Amino acid sequence: MKKITQEYVEGVKDHNGLTVIKAPVVPQFVADWFEVNKDNLGLEIWMYIYNFDKHKNECDSFCMFMNDKSGKQFETLVSMQYGYYVQKEVSE
């Protein structure tokens, strides 16, 4: 049985008086995509969606996350700017 732990990653953006109530918990592959794309997050999300057909042909874990029917993908990615937790598998 695999154990899951969480590691907090502090956000780097100035909060400008905003309060983020709950930091999202994301899998490592979401955190990896976010870290690569966080500097131009809005544009990178738009480009990912614009080119979604290309991503669907080679659908990886992040593609499946973006295609999830829950509809929380954008909320999650935007909230990650203020800090997030990464799920990590712990070997016994």
mmCIF file of N, CA and C in Angstrom:
data_model
loop_
_atom_site.group_PDB
_atom_site.id
_atom_site.type_symbol
_atom_site.label_atom_id
_atom_site.label_comp_id
_atom_site.label_asym_id
_atom_site.label_seq_id
_atom_site.Cartn_x
_atom_site.Cartn_y
_atom_site.Cartn_z
ATOM 1 N N MET A 1 0.842 -1.183 0.000
ATOM 2 C CA MET A 1 0.000 0.000 0.000
ATOM 3 C C MET A 1 0.887 1.246 0.000
ATOM 4 N N LYS A 2 0.609 2.178 -0.894
ATOM 5 C CA LYS A 2 1.393 3.402 -0.975
ATOM 6 C C LYS A 2 0.853 4.426 0.001
ATOM 7 N N LYS A 3 1.758 5.097 0.671
ATOM 8 C CA LYS A 3 1.372 6.191 1.556
ATOM 9 C C LYS A 3 1.512 7.493 0.795
ATOM 10 N N ILE A 4 0.644 8.431 1.083
ATOM 11 C CA ILE A 4 0.682 9.746 0.442
ATOM 12 C C ILE A 4 0.951 10.785 1.522
ATOM 13 N N THR A 5 1.859 11.683 1.233
ATOM 14 C CA THR A 5 2.130 12.794 2.133
ATOM 15 C C THR A 5 1.949 14.075 1.343
ATOM 16 N N GLN A 6 1.956 15.198 2.012
ATOM 17 C CA GLN A 6 1.802 16.480 1.328
ATOM 18 C C GLN A 6 2.965 17.383 1.690
ATOM 19 N N GLU A 7 3.432 18.109 0.712
ATOM 20 C CA GLU A 7 4.521 19.056 0.915
ATOM 21 C C GLU A 7 4.026 20.430 0.481
ATOM 22 N N TYR A 8 4.147 21.418 1.346
ATOM 23 C CA TYR A 8 3.652 22.753 1.040
ATOM 24 C C TYR A 8 4.675 23.532 0.229
ATOM 25 N N VAL A 9 4.216 24.201 -0.818
ATOM 26 C CA VAL A 9 5.051 25.071 -1.638
ATOM 27 C C VAL A 9 4.489 26.473 -1.495
ATOM 28 N N GLU A 10 5.300 27.381 -0.991
ATOM 29 C CA GLU A 10 4.830 28.747 -0.737
ATOM 30 C C GLU A 10 4.717 29.526 -2.033
ATOM 31 N N GLY A 11 3.657 30.296 -2.135
ATOM 32 C CA GLY A 11 3.459 31.131 -3.316
ATOM 33 C C GLY A 11 4.462 32.261 -3.357
ATOM 34 N N VAL A 12 4.717 32.776 -4.547
ATOM 35 C CA VAL A 12 5.702 33.835 -4.709
ATOM 36 C C VAL A 12 5.072 35.168 -5.078
ATOM 37 N N LYS A 13 3.778 35.201 -5.364
ATOM 38 C CA LYS A 13 3.117 36.444 -5.744
ATOM 39 C C LYS A 13 2.704 37.237 -4.522
ATOM 40 N N ASP A 14 2.741 38.552 -4.662
ATOM 41 C CA ASP A 14 2.246 39.438 -3.617
ATOM 42 C C ASP A 14 0.741 39.280 -3.519
ATOM 43 N N HIS A 15 0.242 39.083 -2.324
ATOM 44 C CA HIS A 15 -1.184 38.841 -2.134
ATOM 45 C C HIS A 15 -2.033 40.107 -2.285
ATOM 46 N N ASN A 16 -1.460 41.284 -2.225
ATOM 47 C CA ASN A 16 -2.202 42.544 -2.360
ATOM 48 C C ASN A 16 -3.468 42.586 -1.509
ATOM 49 N N GLY A 17 -3.355 42.090 -0.302
ATOM 50 C CA GLY A 17 -4.490 42.142 0.609
ATOM 51 C C GLY A 17 -5.510 41.040 0.409
ATOM 52 N N LEU A 18 -5.310 40.177 -0.585
ATOM 53 C CA LEU A 18 -6.238 39.076 -0.797
ATOM 54 C C LEU A 18 -5.956 37.953 0.196
ATOM 55 N N THR A 19 -6.972 37.285 0.612
ATOM 56 C CA THR A 19 -6.817 36.144 1.497
ATOM 57 C C THR A 19 -7.236 34.890 0.754
ATOM 58 N N VAL A 20 -6.313 33.960 0.630
ATOM 59 C CA VAL A 20 -6.630 32.674 0.036
ATOM 60 C C VAL A 20 -6.981 31.749 1.185
ATOM 61 N N ILE A 21 -8.197 31.266 1.186
ATOM 62 C CA ILE A 21 -8.696 30.504 2.321
ATOM 63 C C ILE A 21 -8.060 29.122 2.415
ATOM 64 N N LYS A 22 -7.959 28.418 1.301
ATOM 65 C CA LYS A 22 -7.443 27.057 1.345
ATOM 66 C C LYS A 22 -6.484 26.833 0.193
ATOM 67 N N ALA A 23 -5.263 26.450 0.518
ATOM 68 C CA ALA A 23 -4.286 26.134 -0.525
ATOM 69 C C ALA A 23 -4.659 24.792 -1.157
ATOM 70 N N PRO A 24 -4.646 24.710 -2.485
ATOM 71 C CA PRO A 24 -5.019 23.456 -3.129
ATOM 72 C C PRO A 24 -3.975 22.365 -2.905
ATOM 73 N N VAL A 25 -4.431 21.134 -2.971
ATOM 74 C CA VAL A 25 -3.565 19.961 -2.913
ATOM 75 C C VAL A 25 -3.552 19.367 -4.313
ATOM 76 N N VAL A 26 -2.363 19.272 -4.902
ATOM 77 C CA VAL A 26 -2.257 18.830 -6.292
ATOM 78 C C VAL A 26 -1.253 17.690 -6.424
ATOM 79 N N PRO A 27 -1.431 16.869 -7.446
ATOM 80 C CA PRO A 27 -0.438 15.833 -7.738
ATOM 81 C C PRO A 27 0.854 16.475 -8.255
ATOM 82 N N GLN A 28 1.931 15.724 -8.219
ATOM 83 C CA GLN A 28 3.235 16.233 -8.651
ATOM 84 C C GLN A 28 3.204 16.730 -10.092
ATOM 85 N N PHE A 29 2.507 16.041 -10.994
ATOM 86 C CA PHE A 29 2.497 16.446 -12.404
ATOM 87 C C PHE A 29 1.835 17.809 -12.604
ATOM 88 N N VAL A 30 0.849 18.169 -11.783
ATOM 89 C CA VAL A 30 0.234 19.497 -11.869
ATOM 90 C C VAL A 30 1.222 20.542 -11.356
ATOM 91 N N ALA A 31 1.896 20.235 -10.249
ATOM 92 C CA ALA A 31 2.899 21.148 -9.706
ATOM 93 C C ALA A 31 4.031 21.367 -10.700
ATOM 94 N N ASP A 32 4.446 20.311 -11.378
ATOM 95 C CA ASP A 32 5.523 20.435 -12.374
ATOM 96 C C ASP A 32 5.106 21.360 -13.514
ATOM 97 N N TRP A 33 3.886 21.173 -14.059
ATOM 98 C CA TRP A 33 3.407 22.029 -15.137
ATOM 99 C C TRP A 33 3.307 23.473 -14.656
ATOM 100 N N PHE A 34 2.771 23.667 -13.461
ATOM 101 C CA PHE A 34 2.606 25.004 -12.910
ATOM 102 C C PHE A 34 3.953 25.713 -12.764
ATOM 103 N N GLU A 35 4.947 25.030 -12.216
ATOM 104 C CA GLU A 35 6.262 25.647 -11.990
ATOM 105 C C GLU A 35 6.908 26.083 -13.297
ATOM 106 N N VAL A 36 6.719 25.324 -14.357
ATOM 107 C CA VAL A 36 7.278 25.685 -15.663
ATOM 108 C C VAL A 36 6.544 26.886 -16.249
ATOM 109 N N ASN A 37 5.247 27.018 -15.979
ATOM 110 C CA ASN A 37 4.400 27.987 -16.658
ATOM 111 C C ASN A 37 3.892 29.130 -15.796
ATOM 112 N N LYS A 38 4.304 29.228 -14.551
ATOM 113 C CA LYS A 38 3.707 30.194 -13.617
ATOM 114 C C LYS A 38 4.007 31.656 -13.943
ATOM 115 N N ASP A 39 5.075 31.941 -14.639
ATOM 116 C CA ASP A 39 5.424 33.338 -14.917
ATOM 117 C C ASP A 39 4.430 34.011 -15.864
ATOM 118 N N ASN A 40 3.852 33.253 -16.760
ATOM 119 C CA ASN A 40 2.841 33.760 -17.699
ATOM 120 C C ASN A 40 1.614 32.862 -17.630
ATOM 121 N N LEU A 41 1.102 32.645 -16.433
ATOM 122 C CA LEU A 41 0.093 31.623 -16.201
ATOM 123 C C LEU A 41 -1.143 31.786 -17.076
ATOM 124 N N GLY A 42 -1.702 32.979 -17.144
ATOM 125 C CA GLY A 42 -2.905 33.186 -17.946
ATOM 126 C C GLY A 42 -2.688 32.832 -19.400
ATOM 127 N N LEU A 43 -1.597 33.291 -19.971
ATOM 128 C CA LEU A 43 -1.272 32.998 -21.363
ATOM 129 C C LEU A 43 -1.022 31.507 -21.559
ATOM 130 N N GLU A 44 -0.300 30.895 -20.635
ATOM 131 C CA GLU A 44 0.041 29.471 -20.773
ATOM 132 C C GLU A 44 -1.207 28.593 -20.684
ATOM 133 N N ILE A 45 -2.147 28.939 -19.819
ATOM 134 C CA ILE A 45 -3.411 28.195 -19.744
ATOM 135 C C ILE A 45 -4.163 28.362 -21.063
ATOM 136 N N TRP A 46 -4.224 29.596 -21.551
ATOM 137 C CA TRP A 46 -4.916 29.859 -22.814
ATOM 138 C C TRP A 46 -4.283 29.065 -23.953
ATOM 139 N N MET A 47 -2.950 29.065 -24.030
ATOM 140 C CA MET A 47 -2.247 28.345 -25.095
ATOM 141 C C MET A 47 -2.491 26.838 -24.982
ATOM 142 N N TYR A 48 -2.529 26.335 -23.757
ATOM 143 C CA TYR A 48 -2.782 24.898 -23.571
ATOM 144 C C TYR A 48 -4.169 24.536 -24.104
ATOM 145 N N ILE A 49 -5.153 25.354 -23.775
ATOM 146 C CA ILE A 49 -6.517 25.101 -24.228
ATOM 147 C C ILE A 49 -6.618 25.273 -25.743
ATOM 148 N N TYR A 50 -5.995 26.319 -26.266
ATOM 149 C CA TYR A 50 -6.026 26.586 -27.705
ATOM 150 C C TYR A 50 -5.456 25.404 -28.487
ATOM 151 N N ASN A 51 -4.415 24.785 -27.938
ATOM 152 C CA ASN A 51 -3.754 23.645 -28.593
ATOM 153 C C ASN A 51 -4.189 22.306 -28.004
ATOM 154 N N PHE A 52 -5.380 22.263 -27.425
ATOM 155 C CA PHE A 52 -5.801 21.062 -26.700
ATOM 156 C C PHE A 52 -5.884 19.832 -27.601
ATOM 157 N N ASP A 53 -6.274 19.994 -28.852
ATOM 158 C CA ASP A 53 -6.340 18.842 -29.754
ATOM 159 C C ASP A 53 -4.980 18.169 -29.887
ATOM 160 N N LYS A 54 -3.929 18.959 -29.941
ATOM 161 C CA LYS A 54 -2.570 18.410 -30.017
ATOM 162 C C LYS A 54 -2.254 17.627 -28.744
ATOM 163 N N HIS A 55 -2.646 18.176 -27.589
ATOM 164 C CA HIS A 55 -2.381 17.502 -26.309
ATOM 165 C C HIS A 55 -3.208 16.230 -26.175
ATOM 166 N N LYS A 56 -4.433 16.247 -26.703
ATOM 167 C CA LYS A 56 -5.290 15.064 -26.606
ATOM 168 C C LYS A 56 -4.704 13.881 -27.360
ATOM 169 N N ASN A 57 -3.974 14.137 -28.433
ATOM 170 C CA ASN A 57 -3.363 13.053 -29.206
ATOM 171 C C ASN A 57 -2.274 12.339 -28.423
ATOM 172 N N GLU A 58 -1.639 13.049 -27.515
ATOM 173 C CA GLU A 58 -0.575 12.480 -26.674
ATOM 174 C C GLU A 58 -0.941 12.729 -25.210
ATOM 175 N N CYS A 59 -2.119 12.309 -24.817
ATOM 176 C CA CYS A 59 -2.664 12.679 -23.507
ATOM 177 C C CYS A 59 -1.849 12.086 -22.357
ATOM 178 N N ASP A 60 -1.262 12.971 -21.560
ATOM 179 C CA ASP A 60 -0.522 12.572 -20.371
ATOM 180 C C ASP A 60 -1.369 12.876 -19.133
ATOM 181 N N SER A 61 -0.789 12.761 -17.965
ATOM 182 C CA SER A 61 -1.529 12.983 -16.716
ATOM 183 C C SER A 61 -2.072 14.407 -16.622
ATOM 184 N N PHE A 62 -1.292 15.404 -17.060
ATOM 185 C CA PHE A 62 -1.769 16.783 -17.005
ATOM 186 C C PHE A 62 -2.930 16.985 -17.971
ATOM 187 N N CYS A 63 -2.875 16.380 -19.126
ATOM 188 C CA CYS A 63 -3.977 16.453 -20.094
ATOM 189 C C CYS A 63 -5.249 15.875 -19.476
ATOM 190 N N MET A 64 -5.122 14.746 -18.790
ATOM 191 C CA MET A 64 -6.292 14.148 -18.141
ATOM 192 C C MET A 64 -6.823 15.066 -17.041
ATOM 193 N N PHE A 65 -5.927 15.745 -16.311
ATOM 194 C CA PHE A 65 -6.331 16.716 -15.297
ATOM 195 C C PHE A 65 -7.123 17.859 -15.937
ATOM 196 N N MET A 66 -6.627 18.380 -17.052
ATOM 197 C CA MET A 66 -7.299 19.495 -17.724
ATOM 198 C C MET A 66 -8.620 19.070 -18.355
ATOM 199 N N ASN A 67 -8.768 17.797 -18.666
ATOM 200 C CA ASN A 67 -9.975 17.282 -19.300
ATOM 201 C C ASN A 67 -10.985 16.743 -18.277
ATOM 202 N N ASP A 68 -10.671 16.856 -16.995
ATOM 203 C CA ASP A 68 -11.556 16.359 -15.933
ATOM 204 C C ASP A 68 -12.873 17.135 -15.947
ATOM 205 N N LYS A 69 -13.956 16.450 -15.759
ATOM 206 C CA LYS A 69 -15.283 17.062 -15.827
ATOM 207 C C LYS A 69 -15.660 17.858 -14.574
ATOM 208 N N SER A 70 -14.816 17.840 -13.542
ATOM 209 C CA SER A 70 -15.143 18.548 -12.295
ATOM 210 C C SER A 70 -15.195 20.060 -12.481
ATOM 211 N N GLY A 71 -14.427 20.580 -13.452
ATOM 212 C CA GLY A 71 -14.445 22.008 -13.724
ATOM 213 C C GLY A 71 -13.638 22.852 -12.751
ATOM 214 N N LYS A 72 -12.770 22.265 -11.957
ATOM 215 C CA LYS A 72 -11.986 23.009 -10.962
ATOM 216 C C LYS A 72 -10.539 23.259 -11.411
ATOM 217 N N GLN A 73 -10.222 22.932 -12.658
ATOM 218 C CA GLN A 73 -8.837 23.053 -13.115
ATOM 219 C C GLN A 73 -8.326 24.484 -13.055
ATOM 220 N N PHE A 74 -9.097 25.441 -13.574
ATOM 221 C CA PHE A 74 -8.650 26.836 -13.614
ATOM 222 C C PHE A 74 -8.558 27.412 -12.216
ATOM 223 N N GLU A 75 -9.550 27.124 -11.405
ATOM 224 C CA GLU A 75 -9.540 27.582 -10.010
ATOM 225 C C GLU A 75 -8.295 27.052 -9.305
ATOM 226 N N THR A 76 -7.985 25.795 -9.519
ATOM 227 C CA THR A 76 -6.817 25.183 -8.894
ATOM 228 C C THR A 76 -5.532 25.860 -9.352
ATOM 229 N N LEU A 77 -5.355 26.003 -10.658
ATOM 230 C CA LEU A 77 -4.118 26.588 -11.189
ATOM 231 C C LEU A 77 -3.938 28.037 -10.732
ATOM 232 N N VAL A 78 -5.002 28.820 -10.728
ATOM 233 C CA VAL A 78 -4.909 30.214 -10.289
ATOM 234 C C VAL A 78 -4.616 30.283 -8.795
ATOM 235 N N SER A 79 -5.264 29.446 -8.010
ATOM 236 C CA SER A 79 -5.034 29.433 -6.558
ATOM 237 C C SER A 79 -3.608 29.041 -6.211
ATOM 238 N N MET A 80 -2.986 28.239 -7.049
ATOM 239 C CA MET A 80 -1.616 27.780 -6.784
ATOM 240 C C MET A 80 -0.613 28.928 -6.726
ATOM 241 N N GLN A 81 -0.943 30.081 -7.303
ATOM 242 C CA GLN A 81 -0.048 31.233 -7.262
ATOM 243 C C GLN A 81 0.228 31.690 -5.829
ATOM 244 N N TYR A 82 -0.663 31.368 -4.921
ATOM 245 C CA TYR A 82 -0.568 31.831 -3.539
ATOM 246 C C TYR A 82 -0.097 30.743 -2.593
ATOM 247 N N GLY A 83 0.303 29.610 -3.145
ATOM 248 C CA GLY A 83 0.787 28.493 -2.351
ATOM 249 C C GLY A 83 -0.065 27.267 -2.616
ATOM 250 N N TYR A 84 0.547 26.109 -2.470
ATOM 251 C CA TYR A 84 -0.167 24.861 -2.702
ATOM 252 C C TYR A 84 0.566 23.721 -2.016
ATOM 253 N N TYR A 85 -0.128 22.616 -1.870
ATOM 254 C CA TYR A 85 0.449 21.393 -1.336
ATOM 255 C C TYR A 85 0.626 20.405 -2.476
ATOM 256 N N VAL A 86 1.741 19.673 -2.442
ATOM 257 C CA VAL A 86 2.003 18.652 -3.446
ATOM 258 C C VAL A 86 1.867 17.297 -2.787
ATOM 259 N N GLN A 87 1.047 16.440 -3.386
ATOM 260 C CA GLN A 87 0.941 15.066 -2.906
ATOM 261 C C GLN A 87 2.194 14.335 -3.316
ATOM 262 N N LYS A 88 2.802 13.653 -2.372
ATOM 263 C CA LYS A 88 4.007 12.889 -2.665
ATOM 264 C C LYS A 88 3.791 11.462 -2.188
ATOM 265 N N GLU A 89 4.206 10.493 -3.008
ATOM 266 C CA GLU A 89 4.154 9.110 -2.585
ATOM 267 C C GLU A 89 5.370 8.832 -1.715
ATOM 268 N N VAL A 90 5.137 8.148 -0.612
ATOM 269 C CA VAL A 90 6.216 7.826 0.314
ATOM 270 C C VAL A 90 6.463 6.337 0.254
ATOM 271 N N SER A 91 7.695 5.971 -0.049
ATOM 272 C CA SER A 91 8.018 4.537 -0.072
ATOM 273 C C SER A 91 8.263 4.071 1.352
ATOM 274 N N GLU A 92 7.863 2.850 1.604
ATOM 275 C CA GLU A 92 7.994 2.325 2.964
ATOM 276 C C GLU A 92 9.324 1.679 3.186
#
